[in-house]
Structures are given as structure tokens and as C-alpha cells.
Coordinates of C-alpha atoms and ligand atoms in Angstrom, one line a residue:
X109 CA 193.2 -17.1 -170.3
X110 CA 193.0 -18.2 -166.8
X111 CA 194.8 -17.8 -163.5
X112 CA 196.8 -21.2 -162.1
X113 CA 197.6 -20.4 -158.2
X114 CA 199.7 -22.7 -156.5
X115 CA 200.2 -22.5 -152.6
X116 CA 203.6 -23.3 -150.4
X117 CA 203.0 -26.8 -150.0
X118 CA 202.6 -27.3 -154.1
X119 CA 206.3 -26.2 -155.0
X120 CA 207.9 -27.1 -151.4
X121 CA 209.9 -29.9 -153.3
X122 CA 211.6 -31.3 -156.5
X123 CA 208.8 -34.0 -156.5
X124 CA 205.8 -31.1 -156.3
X125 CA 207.1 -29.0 -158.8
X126 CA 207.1 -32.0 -161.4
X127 CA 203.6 -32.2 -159.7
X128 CA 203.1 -28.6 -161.0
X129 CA 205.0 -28.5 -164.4
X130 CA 202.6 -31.3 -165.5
X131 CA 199.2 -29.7 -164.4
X132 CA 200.5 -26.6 -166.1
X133 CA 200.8 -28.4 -169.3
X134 CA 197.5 -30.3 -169.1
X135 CA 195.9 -26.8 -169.2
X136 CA 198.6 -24.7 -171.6
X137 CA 195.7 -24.4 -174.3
X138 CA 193.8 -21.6 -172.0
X139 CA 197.1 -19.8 -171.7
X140 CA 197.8 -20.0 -167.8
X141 CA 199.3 -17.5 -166.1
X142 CA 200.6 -19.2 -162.8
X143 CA 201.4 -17.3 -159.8
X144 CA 203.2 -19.0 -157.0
X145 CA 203.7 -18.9 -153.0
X146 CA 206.9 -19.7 -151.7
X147 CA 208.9 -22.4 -151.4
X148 CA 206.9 -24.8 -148.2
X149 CA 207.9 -23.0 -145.3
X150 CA 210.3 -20.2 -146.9
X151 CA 208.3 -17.1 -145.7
X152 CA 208.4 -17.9 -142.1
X153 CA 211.9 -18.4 -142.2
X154 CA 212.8 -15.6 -143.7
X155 CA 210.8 -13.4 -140.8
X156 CA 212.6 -15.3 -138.1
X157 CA 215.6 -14.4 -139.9
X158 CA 214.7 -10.7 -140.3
X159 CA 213.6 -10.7 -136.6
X160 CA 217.2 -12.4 -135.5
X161 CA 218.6 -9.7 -137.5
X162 CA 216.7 -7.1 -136.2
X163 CA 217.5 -8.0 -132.5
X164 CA 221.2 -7.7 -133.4
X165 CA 221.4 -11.6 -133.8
X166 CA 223.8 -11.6 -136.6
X167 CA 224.6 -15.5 -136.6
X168 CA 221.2 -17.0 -135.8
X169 CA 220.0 -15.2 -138.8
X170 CA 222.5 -15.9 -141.3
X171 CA 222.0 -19.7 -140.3
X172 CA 218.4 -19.5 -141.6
X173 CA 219.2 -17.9 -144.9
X174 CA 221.8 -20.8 -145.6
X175 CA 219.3 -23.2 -144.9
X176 CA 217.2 -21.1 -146.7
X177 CA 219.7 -21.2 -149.7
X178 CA 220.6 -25.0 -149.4
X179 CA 217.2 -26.0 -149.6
X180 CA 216.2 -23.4 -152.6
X181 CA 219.5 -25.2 -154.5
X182 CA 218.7 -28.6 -153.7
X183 CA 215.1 -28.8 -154.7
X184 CA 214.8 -25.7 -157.0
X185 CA 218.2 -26.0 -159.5
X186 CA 217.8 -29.6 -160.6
X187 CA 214.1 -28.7 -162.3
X188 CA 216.1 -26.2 -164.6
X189 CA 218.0 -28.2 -166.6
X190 CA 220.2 -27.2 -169.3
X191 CA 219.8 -23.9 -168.0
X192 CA 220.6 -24.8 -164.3
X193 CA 223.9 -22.6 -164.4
X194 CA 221.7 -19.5 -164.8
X195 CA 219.2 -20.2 -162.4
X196 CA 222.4 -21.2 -159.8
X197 CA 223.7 -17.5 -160.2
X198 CA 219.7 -16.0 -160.2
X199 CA 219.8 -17.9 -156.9
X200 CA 223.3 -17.3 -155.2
X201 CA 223.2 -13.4 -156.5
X202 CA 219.4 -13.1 -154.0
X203 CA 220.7 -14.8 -151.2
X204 CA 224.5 -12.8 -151.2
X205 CA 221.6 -9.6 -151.4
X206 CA 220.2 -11.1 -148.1
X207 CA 223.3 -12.1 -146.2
X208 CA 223.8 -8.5 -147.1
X209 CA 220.7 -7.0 -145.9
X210 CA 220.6 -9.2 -142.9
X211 CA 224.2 -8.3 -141.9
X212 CA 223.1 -4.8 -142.4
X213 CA 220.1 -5.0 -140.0
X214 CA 222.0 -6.7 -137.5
X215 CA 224.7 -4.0 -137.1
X216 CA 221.9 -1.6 -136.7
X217 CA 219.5 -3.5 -134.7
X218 CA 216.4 -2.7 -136.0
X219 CA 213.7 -4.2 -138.4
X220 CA 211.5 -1.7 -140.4
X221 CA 208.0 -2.6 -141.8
X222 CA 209.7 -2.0 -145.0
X223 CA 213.1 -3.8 -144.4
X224 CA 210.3 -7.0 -143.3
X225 CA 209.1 -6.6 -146.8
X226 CA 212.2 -6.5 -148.7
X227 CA 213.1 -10.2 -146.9
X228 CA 210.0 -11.9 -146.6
X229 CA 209.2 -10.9 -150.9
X230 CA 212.5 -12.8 -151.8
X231 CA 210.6 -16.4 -151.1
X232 CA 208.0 -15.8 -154.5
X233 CA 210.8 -14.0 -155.9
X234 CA 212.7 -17.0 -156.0
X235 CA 210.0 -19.4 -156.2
X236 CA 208.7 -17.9 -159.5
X237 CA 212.0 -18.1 -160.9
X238 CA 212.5 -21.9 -160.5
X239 CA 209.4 -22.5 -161.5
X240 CA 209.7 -20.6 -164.8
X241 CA 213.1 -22.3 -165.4
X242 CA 211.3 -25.8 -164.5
X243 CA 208.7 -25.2 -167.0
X244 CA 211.2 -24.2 -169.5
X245 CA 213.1 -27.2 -168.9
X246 CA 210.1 -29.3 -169.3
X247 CA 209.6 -27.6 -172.5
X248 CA 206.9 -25.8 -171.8
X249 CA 207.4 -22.0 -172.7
X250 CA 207.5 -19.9 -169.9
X251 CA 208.3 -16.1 -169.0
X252 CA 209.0 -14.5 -165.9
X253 CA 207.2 -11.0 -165.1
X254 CA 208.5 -9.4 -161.7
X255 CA 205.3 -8.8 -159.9
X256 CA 206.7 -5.3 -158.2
X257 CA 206.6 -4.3 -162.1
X258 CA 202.7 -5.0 -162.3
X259 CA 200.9 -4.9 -158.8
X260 CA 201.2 -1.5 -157.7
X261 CA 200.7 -0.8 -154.1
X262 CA 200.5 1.6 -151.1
X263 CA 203.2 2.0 -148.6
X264 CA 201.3 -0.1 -146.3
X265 CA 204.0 -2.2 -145.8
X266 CA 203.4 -5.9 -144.5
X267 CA 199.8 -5.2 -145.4
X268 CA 199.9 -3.1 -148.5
X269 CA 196.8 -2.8 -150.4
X270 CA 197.0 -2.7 -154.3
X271 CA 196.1 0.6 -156.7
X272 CA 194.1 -1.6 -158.6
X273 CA 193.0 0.5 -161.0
X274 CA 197.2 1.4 -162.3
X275 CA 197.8 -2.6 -161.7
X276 CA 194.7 -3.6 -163.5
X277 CA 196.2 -1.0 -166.6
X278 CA 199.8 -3.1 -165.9
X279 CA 198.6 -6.5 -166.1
X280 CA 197.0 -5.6 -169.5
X281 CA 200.1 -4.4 -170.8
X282 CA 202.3 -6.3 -169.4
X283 CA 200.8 -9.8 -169.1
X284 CA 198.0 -10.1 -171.3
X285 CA 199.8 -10.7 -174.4
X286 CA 203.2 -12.0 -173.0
X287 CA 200.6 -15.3 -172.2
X288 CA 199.8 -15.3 -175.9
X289 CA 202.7 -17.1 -176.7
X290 CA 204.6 -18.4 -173.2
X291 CA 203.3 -19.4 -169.9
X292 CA 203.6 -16.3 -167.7
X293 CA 205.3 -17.1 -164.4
X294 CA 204.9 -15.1 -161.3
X295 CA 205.5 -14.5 -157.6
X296 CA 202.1 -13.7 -155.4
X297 CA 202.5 -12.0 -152.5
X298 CA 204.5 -9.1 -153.1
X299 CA 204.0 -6.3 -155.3
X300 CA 205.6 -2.4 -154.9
X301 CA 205.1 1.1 -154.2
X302 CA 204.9 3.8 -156.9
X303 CA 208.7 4.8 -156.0
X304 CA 210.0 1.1 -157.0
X305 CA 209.9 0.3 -153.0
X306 CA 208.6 -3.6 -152.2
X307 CA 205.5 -4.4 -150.5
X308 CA 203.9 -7.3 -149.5
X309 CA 199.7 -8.2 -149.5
X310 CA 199.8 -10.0 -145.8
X311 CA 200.4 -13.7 -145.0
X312 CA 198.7 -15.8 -147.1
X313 CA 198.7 -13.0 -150.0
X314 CA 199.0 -14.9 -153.2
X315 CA 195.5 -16.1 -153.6
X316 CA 195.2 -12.3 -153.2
X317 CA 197.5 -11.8 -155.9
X318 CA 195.9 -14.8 -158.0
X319 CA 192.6 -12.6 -157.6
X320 CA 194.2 -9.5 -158.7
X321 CA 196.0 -10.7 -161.4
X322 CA 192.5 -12.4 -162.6
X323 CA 190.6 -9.5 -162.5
X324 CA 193.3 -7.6 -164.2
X325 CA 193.6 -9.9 -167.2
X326 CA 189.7 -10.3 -167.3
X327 CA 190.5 -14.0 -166.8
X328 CA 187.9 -17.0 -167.4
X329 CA 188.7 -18.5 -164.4
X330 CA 191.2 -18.5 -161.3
X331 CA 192.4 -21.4 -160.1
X332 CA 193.7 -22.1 -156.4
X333 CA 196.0 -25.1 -156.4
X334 CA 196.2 -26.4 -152.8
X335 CA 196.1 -29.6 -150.6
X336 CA 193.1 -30.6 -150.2
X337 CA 190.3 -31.3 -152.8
X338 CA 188.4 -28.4 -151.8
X339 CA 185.4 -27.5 -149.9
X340 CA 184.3 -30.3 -147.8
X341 CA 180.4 -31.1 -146.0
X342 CA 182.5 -31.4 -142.8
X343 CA 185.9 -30.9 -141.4
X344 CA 188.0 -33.8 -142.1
X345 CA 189.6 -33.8 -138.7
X346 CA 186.0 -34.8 -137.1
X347 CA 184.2 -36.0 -140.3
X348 CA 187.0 -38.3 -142.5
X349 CA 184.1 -39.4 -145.0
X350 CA 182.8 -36.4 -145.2
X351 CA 181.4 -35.3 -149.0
X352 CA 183.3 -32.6 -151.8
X353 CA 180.8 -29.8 -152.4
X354 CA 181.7 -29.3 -156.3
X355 CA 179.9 -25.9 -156.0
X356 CA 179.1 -23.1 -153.5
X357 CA 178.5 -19.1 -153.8
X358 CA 181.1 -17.0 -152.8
X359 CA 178.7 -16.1 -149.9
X360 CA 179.3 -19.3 -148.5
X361 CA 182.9 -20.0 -148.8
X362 CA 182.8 -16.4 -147.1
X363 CA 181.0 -18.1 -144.3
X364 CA 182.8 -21.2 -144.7
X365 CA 186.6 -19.2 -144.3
X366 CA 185.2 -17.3 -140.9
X367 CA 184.0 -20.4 -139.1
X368 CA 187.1 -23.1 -139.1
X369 CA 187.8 -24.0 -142.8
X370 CA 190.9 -22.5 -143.4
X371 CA 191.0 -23.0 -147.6
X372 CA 190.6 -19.5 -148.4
X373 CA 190.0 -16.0 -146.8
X374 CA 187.2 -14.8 -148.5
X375 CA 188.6 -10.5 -148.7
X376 CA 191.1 -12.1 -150.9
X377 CA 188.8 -13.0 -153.6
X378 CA 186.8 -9.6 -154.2
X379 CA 188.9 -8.9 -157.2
X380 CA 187.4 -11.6 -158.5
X381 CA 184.0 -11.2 -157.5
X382 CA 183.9 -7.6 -158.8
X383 CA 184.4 -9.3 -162.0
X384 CA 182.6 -12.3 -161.9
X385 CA 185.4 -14.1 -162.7
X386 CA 184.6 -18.3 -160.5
X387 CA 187.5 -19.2 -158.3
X388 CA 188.1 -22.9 -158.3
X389 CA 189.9 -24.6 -155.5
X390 CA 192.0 -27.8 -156.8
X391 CA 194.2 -30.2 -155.0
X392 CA 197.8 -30.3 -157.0
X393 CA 198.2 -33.9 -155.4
X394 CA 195.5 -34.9 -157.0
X395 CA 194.8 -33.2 -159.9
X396 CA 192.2 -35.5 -161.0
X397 CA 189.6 -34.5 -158.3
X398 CA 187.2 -32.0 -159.5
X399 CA 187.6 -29.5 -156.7
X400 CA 185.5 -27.0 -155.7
X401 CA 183.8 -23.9 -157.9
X402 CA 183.0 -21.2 -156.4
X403 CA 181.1 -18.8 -158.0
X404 CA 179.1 -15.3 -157.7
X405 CA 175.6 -16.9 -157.7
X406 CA 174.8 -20.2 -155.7
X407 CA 173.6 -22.6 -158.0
X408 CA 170.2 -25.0 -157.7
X409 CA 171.1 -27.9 -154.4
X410 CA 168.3 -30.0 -153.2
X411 CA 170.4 -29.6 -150.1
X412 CA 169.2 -26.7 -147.7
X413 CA 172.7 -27.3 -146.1
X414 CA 175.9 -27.4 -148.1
X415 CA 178.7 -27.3 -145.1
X416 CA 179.0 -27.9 -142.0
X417 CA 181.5 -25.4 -140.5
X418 CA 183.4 -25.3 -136.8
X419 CA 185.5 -23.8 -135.1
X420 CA 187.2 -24.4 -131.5
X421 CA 189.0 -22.9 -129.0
X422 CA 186.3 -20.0 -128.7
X423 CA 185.7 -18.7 -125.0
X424 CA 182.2 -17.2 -124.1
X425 CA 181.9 -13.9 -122.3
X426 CA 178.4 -13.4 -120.7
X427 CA 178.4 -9.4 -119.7
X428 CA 175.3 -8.2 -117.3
X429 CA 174.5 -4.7 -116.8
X430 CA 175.2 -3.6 -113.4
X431 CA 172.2 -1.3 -113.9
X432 CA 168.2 -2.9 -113.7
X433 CA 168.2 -2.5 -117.4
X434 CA 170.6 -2.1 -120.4
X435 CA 171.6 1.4 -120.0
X436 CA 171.6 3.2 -123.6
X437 CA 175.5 3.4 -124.5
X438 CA 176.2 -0.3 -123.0
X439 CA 176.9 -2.1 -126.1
X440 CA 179.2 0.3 -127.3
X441 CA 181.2 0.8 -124.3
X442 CA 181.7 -2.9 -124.8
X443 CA 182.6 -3.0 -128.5
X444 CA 184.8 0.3 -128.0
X445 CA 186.5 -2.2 -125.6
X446 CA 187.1 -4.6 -127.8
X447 CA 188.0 -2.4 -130.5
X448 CA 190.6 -0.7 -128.6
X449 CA 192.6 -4.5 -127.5
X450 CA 192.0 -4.9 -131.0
X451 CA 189.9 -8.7 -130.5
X452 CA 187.8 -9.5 -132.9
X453 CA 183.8 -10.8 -131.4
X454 CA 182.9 -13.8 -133.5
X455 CA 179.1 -13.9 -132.4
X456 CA 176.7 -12.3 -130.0
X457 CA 173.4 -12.2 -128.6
X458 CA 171.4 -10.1 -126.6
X459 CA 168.9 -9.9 -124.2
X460 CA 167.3 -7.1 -122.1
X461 CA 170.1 -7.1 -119.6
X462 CA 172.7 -9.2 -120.4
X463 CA 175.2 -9.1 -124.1
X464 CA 176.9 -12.9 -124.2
X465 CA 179.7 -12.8 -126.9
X466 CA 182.6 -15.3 -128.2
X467 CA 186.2 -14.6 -129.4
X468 CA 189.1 -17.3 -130.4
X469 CA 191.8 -14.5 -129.5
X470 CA 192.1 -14.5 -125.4
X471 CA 195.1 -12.8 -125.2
X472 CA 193.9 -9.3 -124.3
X473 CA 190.7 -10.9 -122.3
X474 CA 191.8 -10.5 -119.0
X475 CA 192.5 -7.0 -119.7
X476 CA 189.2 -6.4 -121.4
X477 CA 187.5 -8.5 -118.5
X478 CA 189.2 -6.0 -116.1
X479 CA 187.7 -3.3 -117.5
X480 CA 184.3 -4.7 -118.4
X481 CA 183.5 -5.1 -114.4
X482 CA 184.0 -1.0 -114.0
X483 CA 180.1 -1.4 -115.4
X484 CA 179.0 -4.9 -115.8
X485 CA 179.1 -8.3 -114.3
X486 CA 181.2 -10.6 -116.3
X487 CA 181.5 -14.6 -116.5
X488 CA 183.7 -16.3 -118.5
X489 CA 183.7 -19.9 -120.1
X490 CA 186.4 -21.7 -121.6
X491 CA 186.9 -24.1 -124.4
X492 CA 183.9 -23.6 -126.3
X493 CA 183.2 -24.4 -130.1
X494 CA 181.1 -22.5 -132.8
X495 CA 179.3 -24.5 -135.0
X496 CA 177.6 -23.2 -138.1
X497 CA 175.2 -24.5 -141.1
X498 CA 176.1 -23.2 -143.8
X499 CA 173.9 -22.7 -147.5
X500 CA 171.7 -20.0 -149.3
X501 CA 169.0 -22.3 -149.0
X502 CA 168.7 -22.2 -145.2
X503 CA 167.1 -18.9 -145.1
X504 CA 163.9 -19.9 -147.0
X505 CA 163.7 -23.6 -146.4
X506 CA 161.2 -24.1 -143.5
X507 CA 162.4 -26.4 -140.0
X508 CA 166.1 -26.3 -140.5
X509 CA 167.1 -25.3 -137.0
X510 CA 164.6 -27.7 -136.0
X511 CA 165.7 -30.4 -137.2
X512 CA 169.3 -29.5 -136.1
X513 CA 168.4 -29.0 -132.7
X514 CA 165.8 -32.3 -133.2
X515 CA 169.3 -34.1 -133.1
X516 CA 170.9 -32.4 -130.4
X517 CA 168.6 -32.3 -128.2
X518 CA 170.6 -33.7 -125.7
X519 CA 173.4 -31.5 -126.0
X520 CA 173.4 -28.4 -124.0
X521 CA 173.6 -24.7 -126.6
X522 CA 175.3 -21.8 -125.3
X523 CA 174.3 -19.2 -127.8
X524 CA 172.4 -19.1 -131.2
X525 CA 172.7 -16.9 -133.9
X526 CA 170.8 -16.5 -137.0
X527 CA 170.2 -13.7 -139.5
X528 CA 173.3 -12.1 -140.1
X529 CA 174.0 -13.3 -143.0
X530 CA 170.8 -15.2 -143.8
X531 CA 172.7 -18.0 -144.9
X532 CA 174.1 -19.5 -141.7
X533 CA 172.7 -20.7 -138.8
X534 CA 175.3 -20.6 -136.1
X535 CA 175.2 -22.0 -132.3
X536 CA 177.9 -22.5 -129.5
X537 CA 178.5 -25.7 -127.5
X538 CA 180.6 -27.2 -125.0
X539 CA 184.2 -28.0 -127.1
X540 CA 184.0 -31.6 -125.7
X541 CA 180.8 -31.8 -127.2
X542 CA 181.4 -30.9 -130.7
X543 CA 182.6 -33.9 -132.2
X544 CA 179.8 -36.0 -131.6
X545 CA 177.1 -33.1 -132.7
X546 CA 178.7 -32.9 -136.0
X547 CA 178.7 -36.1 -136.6
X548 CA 174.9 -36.2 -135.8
X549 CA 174.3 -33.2 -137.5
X550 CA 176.5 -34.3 -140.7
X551 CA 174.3 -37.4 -140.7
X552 CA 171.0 -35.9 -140.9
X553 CA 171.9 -33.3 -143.5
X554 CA 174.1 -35.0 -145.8
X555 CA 173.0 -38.9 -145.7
X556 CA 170.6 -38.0 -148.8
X557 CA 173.1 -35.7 -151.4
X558 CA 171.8 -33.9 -154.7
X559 CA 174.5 -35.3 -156.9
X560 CA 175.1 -32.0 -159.0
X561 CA 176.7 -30.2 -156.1
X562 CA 178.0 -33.1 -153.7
X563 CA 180.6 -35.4 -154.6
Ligands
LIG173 N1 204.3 -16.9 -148.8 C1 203.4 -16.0 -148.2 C2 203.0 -16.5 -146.9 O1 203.4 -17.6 -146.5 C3 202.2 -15.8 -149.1 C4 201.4 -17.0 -149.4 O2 201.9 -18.1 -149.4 O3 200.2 -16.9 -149.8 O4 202.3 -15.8 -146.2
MG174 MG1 199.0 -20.0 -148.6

């Protein structure tokens, strides 16, 4: 049995759910259960909608749910068929529930966390419900479970965290042997309270709920249909030719997701880490393309490096104790800061009397900066970039950071950082400067490739 996850962008269309009906079928023998996002960019409209409603904005936010509806009609009913009738009133009776609801928040003006839920579930609702009537239509068997029947949460809503141990006793009940016989269709994202009420897992939540549902049906493997072919050497915005890495731990993608490559966040995986169970990340436009494996235990590379991972935008903070020497109590009067505008540090380094720091969020920083001088002297520098080599090799492979630093030893590094996670090496440099020292880093660490991991 496996897991078959497929993202906005692979059922945005008529055309992509063909796309999907067909890579269903090439893999019905392992009994897939397939969980799907919504509809391209259905979630977002449906919070702008809710927060029009919210703000007493009545009209604006009934013209995104019929947009919302024309679109889900026009590229959702003609995949069912025979059956398209049905899936017309499944369609019409959700979004009459939303003009409802909206209408509802808009006389009262207000928008609950739970309310937010309630709207922004009905894009996987739907979504799983034309793509079990496409695959029926394509005469592929296929049932539809309800997720808010199986993935029990907390009332955290917009950020609800599942009871995994009364989903994982669900799943087995419920969807175990219903993929016996039938494809078994569901919506990620969402899932409910104990009392019936609807949650949802946080943007981005159905490879969350691909993981979950994995781990509660002891799956083989989960699958994460997406755009791209996977894991890449380099980012493809700076490196176009850069190489498929068929297969990395999930310690590295975990490194990979912080630092710039945005294919999956690594917390929504640990269901499927806890068991074991290899995550694969597959492009559903090209189906044909191995993808990437990812999996508990790195396996043998020649390569000490396996990615090359960046991120821009960052902005450096160098803080100097006012005092000779670094007072005990300094560093956490600083994180206690940063905890409390709620701004995430990235990396850091320390010296005797001076903490230097980066963060991509600068919205609270002149805030925090504020406060910072009541005991420090602060400088700031814009547009910055992280760059990080990434692979479990690094730690006991001899010379790596010379040889990085061999090739840019013209270019001027802000910060280094190595040892967190033993399996990155991380430094800062000037934004302008990035693209050029990735592409002289790319070419010294991937211009010989051991052929069982790159592609
Ligand atoms: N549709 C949800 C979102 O856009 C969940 C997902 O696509 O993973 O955040
Ligand atoms: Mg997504």
C-alpha cells in the first residue's frame, strides 16, 4: 500500500487531473491511497474571502467564492463523466454552504480561528471529490473517505496538531481495507476536533497529511507529487543545469527545506520518519523522472557534498556588548528579544564580545534593534545570502571548507557556521555575490558525480 500526494499545482486544471488519473493508474497494483491539496490557488482565495467577510465586506467576498465556484465547475465537473450530475450538486450544495457562511460572517463582522477553518477546509473537500469522481470516470475505482472522519485533531485551529495515536487507530479501520478493493481518495490539510468541529494542519498541510496517513496505514512508501523533479545539486534559479540527487537522508532534506529549497518542510515528514516509512518527491508533469528518495539513513555517495543550498534576502545583525566583556546573561537578553517579536535567528556566531546573527523576517527589526542598544552596540547589513553545503559526508571527509573557501577566495564571508548539525557547512555573503559563488562552488563539488545518487 502506499501514499500518492499530489500538491495545488497537480489538480489546478482539467489537463492536470488527466495528468493525475493516469499516474494513479500506472501505480493501482500497490493500492494507492491519494491525498490531494486544493484546487491551484483555491486556499488563498478562500482566506481573502473569509477575511472580506470578516471585515463586513459582504460583496468582495461573495465575488471570490463565485470565482471560486466557476472555476471548480469548469475544470473539476467535466472529469466526472456519466456521473457529472452528482458531482454538479456535491459542488453547488458546498458553495451555497459558503455563500452562506460568508454572508453570515459579514453581518457579524468577525472571523474566528475556527470560522477560518471551516472556509479554507472546503478547497480539499472539493478537490478530493473531483478527483474521486475523475478516477471513477476513468474507470479506475475509487472511494472517498472525509478526512475530518479519520485525522483527529486539537482545537488548535489554523494550526491543529493531530491525536495521532486515535487517527493512527482511524486510518486502520477506516482506510486500510477500503484500499483493498478501490483507490481511496482524500483531502490533506484538514482534519477535525473530537466534537466533529473542522481543523486545519497550517499552509502547506497535506504533505503533513500524506505523512500521517502513511504512518497510519504502515504504508511502503509516501509519495509527494509536485512540480519539480525533486531535490536538486543547486537552485535552478542560479544553477539551470544543475544535477537530480535520486537520494538523500531525511537529515538533509531537513537541512535542505531551512536553507532556500522550498520542496518540503521537513516537521511535516516525522510521521513518516517515526516509521521508517521513505518519502519520495515526484514531478506529476513528468512522471517519468525518477525523483528524489528520501529516506531515514543516508545511503553510500562518493560525493562529500550532495546540495548546494541558499537562501536570500537575510539581513546580518552584529551586536557588541557595551560592557569590556560579554556580561553573563547577554545572549539571552538577546534571544528573549527575539523570542518575544517572535523572529526566528537563522545562524549565529560568537566571539568574546560581540554575537553576529541573521534573520529573513525584518519586520519587527527595527523594534528589536531599538531595544538591543538599551545594552549593546548594534550594526546592521542588508541584503545578505546564506549559503550552505549540504551532505552527511561533510562531517568526516577531511578539507571540505577548504576547498570551498579555496574557490572563493576572492569573495568576502560574513559569518560561518559549522557543527550544528554536523552535516552542513554554512557561510554568509554579500547577496550580489551569491550567484557567482555557487556557481564556483557547484563546479568544484559536482563536476565529478557518483552515478548512484546524482542524476
Ligand atoms: N491547500 C493548503 C494550502 O494551500 C494545503 C496544501 O496545499 O498543502 O496551504
Ligand atoms: Mg503545497
Amino acid at each position: 500500500m502506499i501514499v500518492m500526494k499530489f500538491g495545488g499545482t497537480s489538480v489546478e486544471s482539467q489537463e492536470a487531473i488527466v495528468r493525475v488519473t493516469e499516474i494513479v493508474r500506472s501505480y493501482q497494483r500497490k493500492h494507492p491511497i491519494v491525498v490531494v491539496s486544493a484546487m491551484g490557488k483555491t486556499t488563498n482565495k478562500l482566506l481573502e474571502a473569509a477575511v472580506e467577510a470578516g471585515a463586513g465586506r459582504r460583496e468582495q467576498a461573495l465575488v471570490i467564492v463565485d470565482q471560486l465556484r466557476a472555476h471548480h465547475l469548469v475544470h473539476g465537473l467535466p472529469l466526472a463523466g456519466a456521473a457529472s450530475a452528482e458531482l454538479d450538486r456535491f459542488i453547488r450544495t458546498h458553495f451555497e454552504w459558503l455563500d452562506d457562511l460568508v454572508k453570515g460572517l459579514a453581518v457579524v463582522g468577525e472571523l474566528s480561528p475556527r470560522s477560518m477553518d471551516a472556509i479554507a477546509s472546503v478547497g480539499e473537500r472539493l478537490s478530493s471529490l473531483v478527483v474521486t469522481f475523475a478516477l471513477r470516470a476513468a474507470g479506475i475505482p475509487a472511494q472517498h473517505v472525509d478526512s475530518r472522519r479519520v485525522i483527529l485533531t486539537d482545537d488548535r485551529f489554523t494550526q491543529a496538531q493531530p491525536l495521532l495515536e486515535e487517527t493512527y487507530l482511524l486510518l486502520k479501520e477506516n482506510v486500510r481495507c477500503l484500499a483493498e478493493t478501490s483507490v481511496v481518495v482524500m483531502g490533506g490539510f484538514m482534519g477535525a476536533t473530537k466534537d466533529g468541529h473542522t481543523t486545519t494542519l497550517g499552509r502547506g498541510g497535506s504533505d503533513y497529511s500524506a505523512s500521517i496517513v502513511g504512518a497510519g496505514i504502515d504504508a511502503e512508501e509516501i509519495q509527494i507529487w509536485t512540480d519539480v523533479d525533486g531535490m536538486l545539486t543547486a537552485d535552478p534559479r542560479i544553477i539551470p543545469d544543475g544535477h537530480r540527487v535520486k537520494s538523500i537522508s531525511f537529515a538533509e532534506a531537513a537541512e535542505m527545506a531551512y536553507f532556500g529549497a522550498k520542496v518540503l518542510h521537513p516537521a511535516t515528514v516525522l510521521p513518516a520518519v517515526e516509521k521508517n516509512i521513505p518519502v519520495l518527491i515526484l514531478n506529476s508533469r513528468r512522471p517519468e523522472v525518477g525523483g528524489t528518495r528520501i529516506t531515514p539513513d543516508a545511503v553510500d555517495c562518493r560525493n562529500a557534498v550532495k546540495s548546494i543550498s541558499c537562501k536570500r534576502g537575510i539581513t546580518i545583525l552584529n551586536i557588541r556588548s557595551t560592557r569590556m566583556l560579554m556580561a553573563h546573561g547577554f545572549l539571552r537578553r538577546i534571544f528573549e528579544l527575539f523570542d518575544r517579536y517572535a523572529t526566528s535567528v537563522d545562524m549565529l556566531s560568537t566571539s568574546e564580545v560581540s554575537v553576529s546573527l541573521t534573520v529573513d523576517n525584518q519586520e519587527n527589526l527595527p523594534l528589536i534593534c531599538e531595544e538591543l542598544r538599551h545594552f549593546a552596540d548594534v550594526s546592521v547589513e542588508h541584503e545578505q545570502a546564506i549559503v550552505c553545503l549540504i551532505g552527511e559526508n561533510i562531517r568526516h571527509t577531511p578539507g571540505i571548507a577548504g576547498r570551498a573557501f579555496q574557490v572563493l577566495h576572492t569573495t568576502n564571508i560574513r559569518m560561518i557556521s559549522q557543527g550544528a548539525s554536523r552535516l552542513n557547512l554554512g557561510f554568509v555573503i554579500a547577496d550580489a555575490d551569491l550567484e557567482p559563488a555557487v556557481f564556483a562552488l557547484h563546479e568544484e563539488f559536482f563536476s565529478e558525480l557518483d552515478p548512484a545518487v546524482f542524476d
